[in-house]
PDB file of C-alpha atoms in Angstrom:
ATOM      1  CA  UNK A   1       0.000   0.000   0.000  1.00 54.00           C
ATOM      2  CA  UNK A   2       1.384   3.149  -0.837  1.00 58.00           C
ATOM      3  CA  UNK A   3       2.644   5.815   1.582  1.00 57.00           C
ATOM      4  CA  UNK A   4      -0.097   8.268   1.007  1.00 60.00           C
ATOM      5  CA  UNK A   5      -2.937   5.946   1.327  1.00 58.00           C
ATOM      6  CA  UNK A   6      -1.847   5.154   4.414  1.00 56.00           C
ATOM      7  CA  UNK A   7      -1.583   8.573   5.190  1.00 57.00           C
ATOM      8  CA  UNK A   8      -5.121   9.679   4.164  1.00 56.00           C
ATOM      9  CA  UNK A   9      -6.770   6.839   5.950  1.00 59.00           C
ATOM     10  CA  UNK A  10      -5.762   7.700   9.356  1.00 58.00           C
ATOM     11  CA  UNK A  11      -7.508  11.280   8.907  1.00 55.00           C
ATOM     12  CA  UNK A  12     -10.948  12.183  10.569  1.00 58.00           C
ATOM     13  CA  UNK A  13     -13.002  15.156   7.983  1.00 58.00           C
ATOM     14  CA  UNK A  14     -13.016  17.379  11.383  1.00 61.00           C
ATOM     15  CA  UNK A  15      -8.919  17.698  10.773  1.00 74.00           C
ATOM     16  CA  UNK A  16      -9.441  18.424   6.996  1.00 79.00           C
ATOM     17  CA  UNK A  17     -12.465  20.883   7.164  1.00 80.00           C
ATOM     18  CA  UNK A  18     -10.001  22.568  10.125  1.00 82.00           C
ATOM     19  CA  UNK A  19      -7.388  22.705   7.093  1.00 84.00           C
ATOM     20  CA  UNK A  20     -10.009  24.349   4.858  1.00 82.00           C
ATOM     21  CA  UNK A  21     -11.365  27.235   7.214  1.00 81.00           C
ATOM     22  CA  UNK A  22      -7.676  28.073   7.996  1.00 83.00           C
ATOM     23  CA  UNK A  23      -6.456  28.259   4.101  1.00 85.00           C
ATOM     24  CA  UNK A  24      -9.521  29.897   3.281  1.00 82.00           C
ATOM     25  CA  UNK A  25     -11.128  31.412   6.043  1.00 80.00           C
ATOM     26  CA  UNK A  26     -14.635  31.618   6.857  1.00 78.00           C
ATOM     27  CA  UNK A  27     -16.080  33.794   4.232  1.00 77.00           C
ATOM     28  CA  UNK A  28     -15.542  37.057   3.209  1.00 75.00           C
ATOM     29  CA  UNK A  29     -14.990  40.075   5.311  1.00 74.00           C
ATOM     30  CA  UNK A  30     -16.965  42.674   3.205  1.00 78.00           C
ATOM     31  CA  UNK A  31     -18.544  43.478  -0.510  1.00 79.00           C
ATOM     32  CA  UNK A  32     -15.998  42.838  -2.946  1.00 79.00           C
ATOM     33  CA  UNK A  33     -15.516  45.819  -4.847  1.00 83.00           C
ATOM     34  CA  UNK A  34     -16.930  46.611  -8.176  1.00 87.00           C
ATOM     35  CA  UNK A  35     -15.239  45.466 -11.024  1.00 86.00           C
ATOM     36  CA  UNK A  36     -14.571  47.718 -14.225  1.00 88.00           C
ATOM     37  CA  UNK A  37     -13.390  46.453 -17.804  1.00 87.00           C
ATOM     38  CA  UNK A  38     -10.301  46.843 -18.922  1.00 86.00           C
ATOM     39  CA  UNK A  39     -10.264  49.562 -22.244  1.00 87.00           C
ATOM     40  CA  UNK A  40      -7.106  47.994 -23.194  1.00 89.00           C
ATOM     41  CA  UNK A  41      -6.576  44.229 -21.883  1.00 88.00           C
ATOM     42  CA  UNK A  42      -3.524  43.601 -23.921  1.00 88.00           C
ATOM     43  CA  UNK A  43      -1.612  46.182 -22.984  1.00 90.00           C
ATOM     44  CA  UNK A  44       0.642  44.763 -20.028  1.00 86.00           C
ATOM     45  CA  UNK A  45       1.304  41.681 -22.194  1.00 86.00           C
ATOM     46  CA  UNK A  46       2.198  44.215 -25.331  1.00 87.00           C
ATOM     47  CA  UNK A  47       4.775  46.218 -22.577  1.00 91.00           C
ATOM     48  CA  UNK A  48       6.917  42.493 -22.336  1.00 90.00           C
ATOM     49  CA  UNK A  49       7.804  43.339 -26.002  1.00 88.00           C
ATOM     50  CA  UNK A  50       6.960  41.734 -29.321  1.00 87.00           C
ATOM     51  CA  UNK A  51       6.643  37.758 -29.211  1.00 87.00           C
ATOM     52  CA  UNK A  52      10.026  35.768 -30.153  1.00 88.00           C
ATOM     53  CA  UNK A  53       8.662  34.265 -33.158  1.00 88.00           C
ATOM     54  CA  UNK A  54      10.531  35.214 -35.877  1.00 89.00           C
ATOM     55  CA  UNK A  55       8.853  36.718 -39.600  1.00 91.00           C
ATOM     56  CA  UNK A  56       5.364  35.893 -37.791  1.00 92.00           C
ATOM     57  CA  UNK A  57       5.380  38.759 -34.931  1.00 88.00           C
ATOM     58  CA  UNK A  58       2.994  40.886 -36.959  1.00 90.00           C
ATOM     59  CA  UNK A  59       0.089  38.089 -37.192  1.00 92.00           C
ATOM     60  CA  UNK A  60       1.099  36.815 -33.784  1.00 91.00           C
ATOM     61  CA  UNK A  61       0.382  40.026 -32.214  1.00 90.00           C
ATOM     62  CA  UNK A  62      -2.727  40.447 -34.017  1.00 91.00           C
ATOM     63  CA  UNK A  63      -3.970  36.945 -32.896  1.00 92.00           C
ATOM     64  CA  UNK A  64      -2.954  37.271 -29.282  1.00 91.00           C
ATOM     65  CA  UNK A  65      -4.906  40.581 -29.020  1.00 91.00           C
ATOM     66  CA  UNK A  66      -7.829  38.743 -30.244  1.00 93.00           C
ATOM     67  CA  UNK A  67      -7.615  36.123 -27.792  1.00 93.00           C
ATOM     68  CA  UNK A  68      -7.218  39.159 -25.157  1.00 92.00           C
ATOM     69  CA  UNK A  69     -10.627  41.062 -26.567  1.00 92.00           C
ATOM     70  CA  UNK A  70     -12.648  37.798 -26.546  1.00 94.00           C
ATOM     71  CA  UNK A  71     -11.183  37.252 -22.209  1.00 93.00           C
ATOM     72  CA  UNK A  72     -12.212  40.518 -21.377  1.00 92.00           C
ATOM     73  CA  UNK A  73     -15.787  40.164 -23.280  1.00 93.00           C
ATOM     74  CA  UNK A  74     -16.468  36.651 -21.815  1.00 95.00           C
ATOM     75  CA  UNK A  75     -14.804  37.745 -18.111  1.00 92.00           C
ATOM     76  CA  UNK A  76     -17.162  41.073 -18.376  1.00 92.00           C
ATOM     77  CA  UNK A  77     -20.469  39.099 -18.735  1.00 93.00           C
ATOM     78  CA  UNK A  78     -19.861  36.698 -16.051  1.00 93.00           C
ATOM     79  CA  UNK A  79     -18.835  39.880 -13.711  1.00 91.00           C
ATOM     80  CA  UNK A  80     -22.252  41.754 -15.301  1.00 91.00           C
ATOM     81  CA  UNK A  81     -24.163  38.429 -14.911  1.00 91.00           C
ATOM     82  CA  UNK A  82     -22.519  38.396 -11.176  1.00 87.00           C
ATOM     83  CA  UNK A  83     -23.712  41.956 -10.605  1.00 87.00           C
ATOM     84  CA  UNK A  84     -20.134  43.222  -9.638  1.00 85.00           C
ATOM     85  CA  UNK A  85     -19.814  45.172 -12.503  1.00 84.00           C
ATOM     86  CA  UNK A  86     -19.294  49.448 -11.745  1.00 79.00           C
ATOM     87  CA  UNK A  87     -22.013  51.485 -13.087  1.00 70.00           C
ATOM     88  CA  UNK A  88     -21.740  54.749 -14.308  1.00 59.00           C
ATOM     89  CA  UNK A  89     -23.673  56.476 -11.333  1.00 54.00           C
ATOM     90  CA  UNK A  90     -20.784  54.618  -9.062  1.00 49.00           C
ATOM     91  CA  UNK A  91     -18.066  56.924 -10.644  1.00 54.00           C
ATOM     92  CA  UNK A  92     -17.652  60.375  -9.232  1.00 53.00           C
ATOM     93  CA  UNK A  93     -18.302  62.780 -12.489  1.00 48.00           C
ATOM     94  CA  UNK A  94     -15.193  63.223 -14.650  1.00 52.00           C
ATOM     95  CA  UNK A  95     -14.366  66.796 -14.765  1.00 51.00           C
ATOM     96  CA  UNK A  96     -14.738  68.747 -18.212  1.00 51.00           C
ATOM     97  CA  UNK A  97     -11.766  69.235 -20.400  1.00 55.00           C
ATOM     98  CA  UNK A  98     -10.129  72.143 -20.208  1.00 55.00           C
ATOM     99  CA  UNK A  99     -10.787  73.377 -16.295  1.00 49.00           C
TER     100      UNK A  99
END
């Protein structure tokens, strides 16, 4: 019998739900705060620098940043569908150009 069978056998689920509440902790502390949508979600990956693929950086750059849009669009629904999304009315009023 291996080692960690052995192991797992001698342990009661009041030790391992112990384990869990410390990792994780009971629940959360407060409201999570809203969430807005990135305008431009490629551009920390764009900072590291074109990608090392040589004669094919062009389309490579082009693809990635489609695979970035389509995150942000699916991510965005499941934070409006999760109702942590930031309205407009939760945003103090931008101030007008010029002042």
């Amino acid at each position: 019998m291996s080692r960690s069978r052995r192991g797992a056998r001698g342990r009661r689920p009041a030790d391992r739900t112990e384990l869990s509440v410390r990792f994780w902790g009971n629940g959360p502390d407060a409201e999570p705060h809203p969430i807005r949508v990135s305008e431009d979600p490629s551009a920390m990956v764009r900072s590291l620098g074109p990608p090392p693929l040589k004669g094919h950086e062009v389309p490579a750059e082009y693809t990635f940043r489609l695979v970035y849009d389509k995150a942000v669009a699916l991510a965005a629904t499941l934070v409006t569908a999760a109702e942590l999304d930031s309205h407009d009315d939760d945003e103090p009023p931008a101030a007008p150009p010029g002042t």
